[in-house]
Amino acid sequence: MITKILPVSPRSLAWAKELIESGEVVAFHTETVYGLGADATNDAAVKKVFALKGRPADNPLISHVHTEYDITRLVETPAWTKRLRDRFLPGPLTMVYPSKGKVSPFVSCGLPTLSIRVPSSPTAQAFLRAVDLPIAAPSANRSKHVSPVTAQHVYDDFAGEIPLILDGGPSQGGIESTVLDCTGSVPLILRAGLVTREMIASEVGACEFYTLHEGERPKSPGMAYKHYAPACRTVFFAAENAEEAAQRYAQEERDGETPVLMCEHAVAERYPALRALDLGNTPEEMASNLYAHLRTAEKTATVLIGIDPKERGGVMDGVRNRMLRAFGQDAKERHDDA
Ligand code: AMP
Ligand code: MG
């Protein structure tokens, strides 16, 4: 199969619709990362997504819809959730509701819930409007690999295996959507993202991070899995150990390795002689740069030396969660999966 990368046009959208209706898979741009989409009502198409990714069969998919789609066809929407939709959608917030069982049972892996996202990306909206179906879509990377933030990243993982990638340019958000459980009376963050706990709490009064207790069935099965791993070796240092990280860089070079640093801008500036993948200054810049840098690292280095950014809370909850897991740290502070 030849994999085509096309921008949105009447022709590419007509083809995307044809592909989705015939049970094929189409990758598409969103404002967070690229998605690998299939008709959520078609069992075989949903199974194809799991098979292509090598995704564990108990890690549910998010259903994506356009802004005019009536989600009450698919889920129960508790009254208090309206404020969150009005404030944050379309955008990088996925809301988990009690399901009405209208999509394939494979989407939610047997859970009684369904997660819904309304992306703000014009490319995603054009695609979702054209098909006018709920599109089940995980990130368009092989399971455990770094999520894709360009059409080329998707191509690198799936060339020859999917017919079409709808190119909308780089995904500026850079980390996956916040996943919010809305099945109780207080929202619970299952995965941290660009819509933060603080932002949600300011709308509805309270918002907590979900923590998995010993022996409990996880609310979000994806939490159990390691993710975002680049193909090169990784080493990780705490923010206060930047000097040690620089020494490690020198040691790796002496050993004949090709190291690269990944750190926030202020730290990169302190070591102008070392090759660094600069995450930037703000939490939003760090979110936007993280996956692109991880993919660059695996192509250009044999060892990636990460230094933890200093800032905590807000968007950094999501950034550090991804970063710690990419570096194989057992992130005690993690609140998610992906
Ligand atoms: P990905 O598709 O790779 O971005 O991952 C989707 C994330 O959403 C995973 O962490 C899933 O476990 C989570 N998720 C999707 N649907 C549900 C659901 N119905 N209930 C709880 N978590 C969900
Ligand atoms: Mg993913």
Coordinates of C-alpha atoms and ligand atoms in Angstrom, one line a residue:
M1 CA 0.0 0.0 0.0
I2 CA 1.2 3.5 -0.8
T3 CA 0.8 6.0 2.0
K4 CA -0.2 9.5 0.8
I5 CA 0.3 12.7 2.8
L6 CA -2.3 15.3 1.6
P7 CA -3.6 18.6 2.9
V8 CA -7.3 19.1 3.3
S9 CA -9.1 19.7 0.0
P10 CA -12.4 18.7 -1.4
R11 CA -10.7 15.7 -3.1
S12 CA -8.7 14.5 -0.1
L13 CA -11.8 14.8 2.2
A14 CA -14.0 12.9 -0.3
W15 CA -11.3 10.1 -0.4
A16 CA -11.0 10.2 3.5
K17 CA -14.8 9.7 3.7
E18 CA -14.7 6.8 1.2
L19 CA -11.9 5.2 3.2
I20 CA -13.6 5.5 6.6
E21 CA -16.9 4.2 5.2
S22 CA -15.1 1.2 3.8
G23 CA -13.6 0.4 7.2
E24 CA -10.1 1.8 6.5
V25 CA -7.9 3.9 8.8
V26 CA -7.0 7.5 8.2
A27 CA -4.4 9.5 10.1
F28 CA -5.2 13.2 10.7
H29 CA -3.8 16.3 12.3
T30 CA -5.1 17.6 15.6
E31 CA -3.9 20.5 17.8
T32 CA -2.4 18.0 20.3
V33 CA -0.8 15.1 18.3
Y34 CA -1.7 13.3 15.1
G35 CA -4.5 10.7 15.4
L36 CA -5.1 7.3 13.7
G37 CA -8.8 7.3 13.0
A38 CA -11.4 4.7 12.2
D39 CA -15.3 4.6 12.2
A40 CA -16.1 4.1 15.9
T41 CA -19.3 2.2 15.0
N42 CA -17.4 -0.4 12.9
D43 CA -16.0 -3.3 14.9
A44 CA -13.5 -4.4 12.3
A45 CA -12.2 -0.9 11.7
V46 CA -11.7 -0.3 15.4
K47 CA -9.8 -3.6 15.7
K48 CA -7.6 -2.6 12.8
V49 CA -6.5 0.5 14.8
F50 CA -5.4 -1.7 17.7
A51 CA -3.6 -4.1 15.4
L52 CA -1.8 -1.4 13.5
K53 CA -0.5 0.2 16.7
G54 CA 0.2 -3.0 18.5
R55 CA -2.0 -1.5 21.2
P56 CA -3.0 -3.6 24.2
A57 CA -6.6 -4.7 23.9
D58 CA -7.6 -3.2 27.3
N59 CA -6.5 0.4 26.5
P60 CA -9.7 2.3 25.3
L61 CA -9.8 4.8 22.4
I62 CA -11.2 8.3 22.4
S63 CA -14.1 9.1 20.0
H64 CA -13.6 12.3 18.1
V65 CA -16.6 14.4 16.8
H66 CA -17.1 17.7 15.0
T67 CA -18.4 20.8 16.8
E68 CA -22.0 20.4 15.5
Y69 CA -22.2 16.7 16.4
D70 CA -24.9 15.9 19.1
I71 CA -22.9 13.9 21.7
T72 CA -26.1 13.0 23.6
R73 CA -26.6 10.4 20.8
L74 CA -23.6 8.6 22.3
V75 CA -23.3 9.4 26.0
E76 CA -25.1 10.7 29.1
T77 CA -24.0 14.2 29.9
P78 CA -24.3 15.2 33.6
A79 CA -25.6 18.8 34.0
W80 CA -22.4 20.1 35.6
T81 CA -20.3 19.1 32.6
K82 CA -21.9 21.7 30.3
R83 CA -19.7 24.5 31.8
L84 CA -16.6 22.6 30.8
R85 CA -17.8 22.0 27.3
D86 CA -18.8 25.7 26.9
R87 CA -15.4 26.9 28.2
F88 CA -12.9 24.4 26.8
L89 CA -14.4 22.9 23.6
P90 CA -13.4 22.6 20.9
G91 CA -9.9 22.0 22.4
P92 CA -7.5 19.6 24.0
L93 CA -9.9 18.2 26.6
T94 CA -11.3 14.7 26.4
M95 CA -14.3 14.0 28.6
V96 CA -15.3 10.5 29.8
Y97 CA -19.1 10.0 30.2
P98 CA -21.4 7.1 30.8
S99 CA -21.8 5.4 27.4
K100 CA -25.1 4.7 25.7
G101 CA -23.5 1.8 23.9
K102 CA -23.9 3.2 20.4
V103 CA -20.4 2.6 19.2
S104 CA -18.4 -0.6 18.8
P105 CA -17.7 -2.2 22.2
F106 CA -14.0 -2.5 21.2
V107 CA -13.7 1.3 21.5
S108 CA -14.0 1.3 25.3
C109 CA -12.6 -2.2 25.7
G110 CA -15.7 -3.3 27.6
L111 CA -15.9 -0.3 30.0
P112 CA -19.3 1.2 30.6
T113 CA -18.0 4.7 29.6
L114 CA -17.1 6.5 26.4
S115 CA -14.5 9.2 26.0
I116 CA -15.3 12.1 23.6
R117 CA -13.1 14.8 22.2
V118 CA -13.9 17.8 20.0
P119 CA -10.6 18.9 18.5
S120 CA -10.1 22.5 17.5
S121 CA -7.7 21.8 14.6
P122 CA -9.4 23.0 11.3
T123 CA -8.0 19.9 9.6
A124 CA -9.6 17.6 12.1
Q125 CA -12.9 19.5 12.0
A126 CA -13.0 19.4 8.2
F127 CA -12.3 15.6 8.3
L128 CA -14.9 14.9 11.1
R129 CA -17.5 17.0 9.3
A130 CA -16.9 15.2 6.0
V131 CA -17.4 11.8 7.6
D132 CA -20.1 12.9 10.1
L133 CA -19.3 9.8 12.3
P134 CA -17.6 9.4 15.6
I135 CA -14.0 8.6 14.8
A136 CA -12.2 6.4 17.3
A137 CA -8.6 7.6 17.3
P138 CA -5.5 7.0 19.4
S139 CA -2.3 8.9 18.8
A140 CA -0.8 7.8 15.4
N141 CA 2.3 6.1 16.7
R142 CA 3.3 2.5 17.3
S143 CA 2.3 1.6 20.8
K144 CA 5.0 2.7 23.3
H145 CA 6.8 4.9 20.8
V146 CA 6.8 8.7 20.9
S147 CA 3.6 10.4 19.8
P148 CA 3.7 12.1 16.4
V149 CA 3.4 15.8 16.0
T150 CA 4.0 16.0 12.2
A151 CA 2.7 14.1 9.2
Q152 CA 6.3 12.8 8.7
H153 CA 6.3 11.3 12.2
V154 CA 3.2 9.3 11.3
Y155 CA 4.8 8.3 8.0
D156 CA 7.9 7.1 9.8
D157 CA 5.8 4.7 11.9
F158 CA 3.2 3.6 9.4
A159 CA 4.5 4.0 5.8
G160 CA 3.0 1.4 3.6
E161 CA 0.4 0.4 6.2
I162 CA -2.2 3.2 6.0
P163 CA -3.5 4.9 2.8
L164 CA -3.8 8.5 3.9
I165 CA -2.4 11.1 6.3
L166 CA -4.3 14.4 6.4
D167 CA -1.5 16.9 6.9
G168 CA -2.3 20.0 8.9
G169 CA 1.3 21.0 9.7
P170 CA 2.9 20.6 13.1
S171 CA 0.6 19.9 16.1
Q172 CA 1.4 23.0 18.2
G173 CA -0.1 21.7 21.5
G174 CA 2.5 18.9 21.5
I175 CA 1.1 16.6 24.2
E176 CA -2.1 14.5 24.2
S177 CA -5.4 15.9 25.5
T178 CA -6.3 16.1 29.1
V179 CA -8.5 13.1 29.9
L180 CA -11.2 13.9 32.4
D181 CA -13.5 11.4 34.1
C182 CA -17.0 13.0 34.2
T183 CA -18.9 10.0 35.5
G184 CA -19.1 11.2 39.1
S185 CA -20.0 14.4 40.8
V186 CA -16.4 15.8 40.8
P187 CA -14.2 15.7 37.7
L188 CA -11.1 13.5 38.0
I189 CA -8.0 13.9 35.7
L190 CA -7.0 10.6 34.3
R191 CA -4.3 12.1 32.1
A192 CA -2.8 15.6 32.5
G193 CA -2.6 17.9 29.5
L194 CA -2.9 21.5 28.3
V195 CA -6.3 22.0 30.0
T196 CA -5.0 21.9 33.6
R197 CA -6.5 20.9 36.9
E198 CA -6.4 24.6 38.0
M199 CA -8.4 25.6 34.8
I200 CA -11.0 23.0 35.3
A201 CA -11.4 23.7 39.1
S202 CA -11.9 27.4 38.3
E203 CA -14.9 26.5 36.2
V204 CA -16.6 23.8 38.3
G205 CA -15.2 24.4 41.8
A206 CA -13.2 21.2 42.2
C207 CA -11.0 18.9 40.2
E208 CA -8.7 16.1 41.5
F209 CA -6.1 13.8 40.0
Y210 CA -7.2 10.2 39.8
T211 CA -4.8 8.0 41.8
L212 CA -4.9 4.2 41.4
H213 CA -5.2 2.4 44.6
E214 CA -3.6 -1.0 45.2
G215 CA -5.8 -3.9 44.0
E216 CA -8.3 -1.5 42.3
R217 CA -9.4 -1.8 38.6
P218 CA -7.9 1.3 36.9
K219 CA -10.4 3.8 35.6
S220 CA -8.1 4.4 32.7
P221 CA -6.3 1.1 31.8
G222 CA -3.7 3.0 29.7
M223 CA -2.2 4.2 33.0
A224 CA -0.5 0.9 33.4
Y225 CA 1.6 1.2 30.3
K226 CA 5.0 2.7 29.6
H227 CA 5.0 5.1 26.7
Y228 CA 6.8 7.7 24.6
A229 CA 10.1 5.8 24.6
P230 CA 12.6 7.1 22.0
A231 CA 14.7 4.4 20.3
C232 CA 18.0 5.6 21.8
R233 CA 19.4 5.0 25.3
T234 CA 18.2 7.6 27.9
V235 CA 19.5 8.9 31.2
F236 CA 17.7 11.3 33.4
F237 CA 18.9 13.9 36.0
A238 CA 17.0 16.0 38.5
A239 CA 16.9 19.8 38.0
E240 CA 19.5 20.4 40.7
N241 CA 21.9 17.9 39.1
A242 CA 22.5 19.7 35.8
E243 CA 26.3 19.8 36.5
E244 CA 26.3 16.0 36.9
A245 CA 24.4 15.7 33.6
A246 CA 27.1 17.8 31.8
Q247 CA 29.8 15.5 33.2
R248 CA 27.9 12.5 32.0
Y249 CA 27.7 14.0 28.5
A250 CA 31.5 14.4 28.5
Q251 CA 31.9 10.8 29.8
E252 CA 29.6 9.4 27.0
E253 CA 31.6 11.3 24.4
R254 CA 34.9 9.8 25.8
D255 CA 33.2 6.4 25.5
G256 CA 32.6 7.0 21.8
E257 CA 28.9 7.7 22.1
T258 CA 26.9 10.5 20.5
P259 CA 25.1 12.2 23.4
V260 CA 22.5 15.0 23.2
L261 CA 21.0 16.9 26.1
M262 CA 17.4 17.7 26.5
C263 CA 16.6 20.5 29.0
E264 CA 14.9 23.9 29.5
H265 CA 16.3 27.0 27.8
A266 CA 18.0 28.4 30.9
V267 CA 19.9 25.2 31.4
A268 CA 20.9 24.8 27.7
E269 CA 22.3 28.4 27.9
R270 CA 24.7 27.4 30.7
Y271 CA 26.3 24.7 28.5
P272 CA 26.8 26.3 25.1
A273 CA 29.5 23.8 24.2
L274 CA 27.1 20.8 24.5
R275 CA 24.6 19.8 21.8
A276 CA 21.2 20.4 23.4
L277 CA 17.6 20.0 22.4
D278 CA 16.2 23.1 23.9
L279 CA 12.7 22.6 25.3
G280 CA 12.1 26.4 25.6
N281 CA 11.2 28.7 28.4
T282 CA 7.5 28.3 29.1
P283 CA 5.4 25.2 30.0
E284 CA 3.5 25.6 26.7
E285 CA 6.8 25.8 24.7
M286 CA 8.0 22.7 26.5
A287 CA 4.8 20.8 25.7
S288 CA 5.0 21.8 22.1
N289 CA 8.7 20.8 21.7
L290 CA 8.9 17.6 23.8
Y291 CA 7.9 14.9 21.3
A292 CA 9.6 16.5 18.3
H293 CA 12.8 16.6 20.3
L294 CA 12.4 13.0 21.4
R295 CA 12.1 12.0 17.7
T296 CA 15.1 14.1 16.8
A297 CA 17.1 12.6 19.6
E298 CA 16.5 9.0 18.4
K299 CA 17.5 9.9 14.9
T300 CA 20.7 11.9 15.8
A301 CA 22.1 10.5 19.1
T302 CA 22.9 7.2 20.7
V303 CA 22.2 8.5 24.2
L304 CA 19.7 11.2 25.3
I305 CA 20.6 13.0 28.6
G306 CA 17.5 14.6 30.1
I307 CA 17.4 17.2 32.8
D308 CA 14.1 17.7 34.6
P309 CA 12.7 21.3 34.2
K310 CA 12.2 23.2 37.4
E311 CA 8.7 24.4 37.2
R312 CA 5.7 22.4 38.7
G313 CA 1.9 22.5 38.4
G314 CA -0.4 23.6 35.6
V315 CA 0.8 22.5 32.2
M316 CA 4.0 21.1 33.7
D317 CA 1.9 18.3 35.2
G318 CA 1.3 17.0 31.7
V319 CA 4.8 17.8 30.4
R320 CA 6.7 16.1 33.2
N321 CA 4.4 13.2 33.2
R322 CA 5.3 12.5 29.5
M323 CA 9.0 13.4 30.0
L324 CA 9.5 11.1 33.1
R325 CA 7.9 8.2 31.3
A326 CA 9.9 8.8 28.1
F327 CA 13.0 8.5 30.3
G328 CA 11.7 5.3 31.9
Q329 CA 11.4 7.0 35.3
D330 CA 8.8 5.3 37.5
A331 CA 6.9 8.5 37.8
K332 CA 5.3 8.4 41.2
E333 CA 3.8 11.8 40.3
R334 CA 2.2 10.6 37.1
H335 CA -1.5 11.1 36.8
D336 CA -2.3 9.4 33.5
D337 CA -1.2 7.3 30.8
A338 CA -1.5 7.9 27.1
Ligands
AMP1 P1 -4.3 7.7 23.3 O1 -5.4 7.3 22.4 O2 -3.1 7.0 23.0 O3 -4.1 9.2 23.3 O4 -4.8 7.3 24.8 C1 -6.1 7.6 25.2 C2 -6.2 7.7 26.7 O5 -7.5 7.9 27.1 C3 -5.7 6.4 27.4 O6 -5.0 6.8 28.6 C4 -7.0 5.7 27.7 O7 -6.8 4.8 28.8 C5 -7.9 6.9 28.0 N1 -9.3 6.6 27.8 C6 -9.9 6.5 26.6 N2 -11.2 6.1 26.8 C7 -11.4 6.0 28.1 C8 -12.5 5.6 28.9 N3 -13.7 5.3 28.3 N4 -12.3 5.6 30.2 C9 -11.1 5.9 30.8 N5 -10.0 6.2 30.1 C10 -10.2 6.3 28.7
MG2 MG -1.1 7.4 22.7

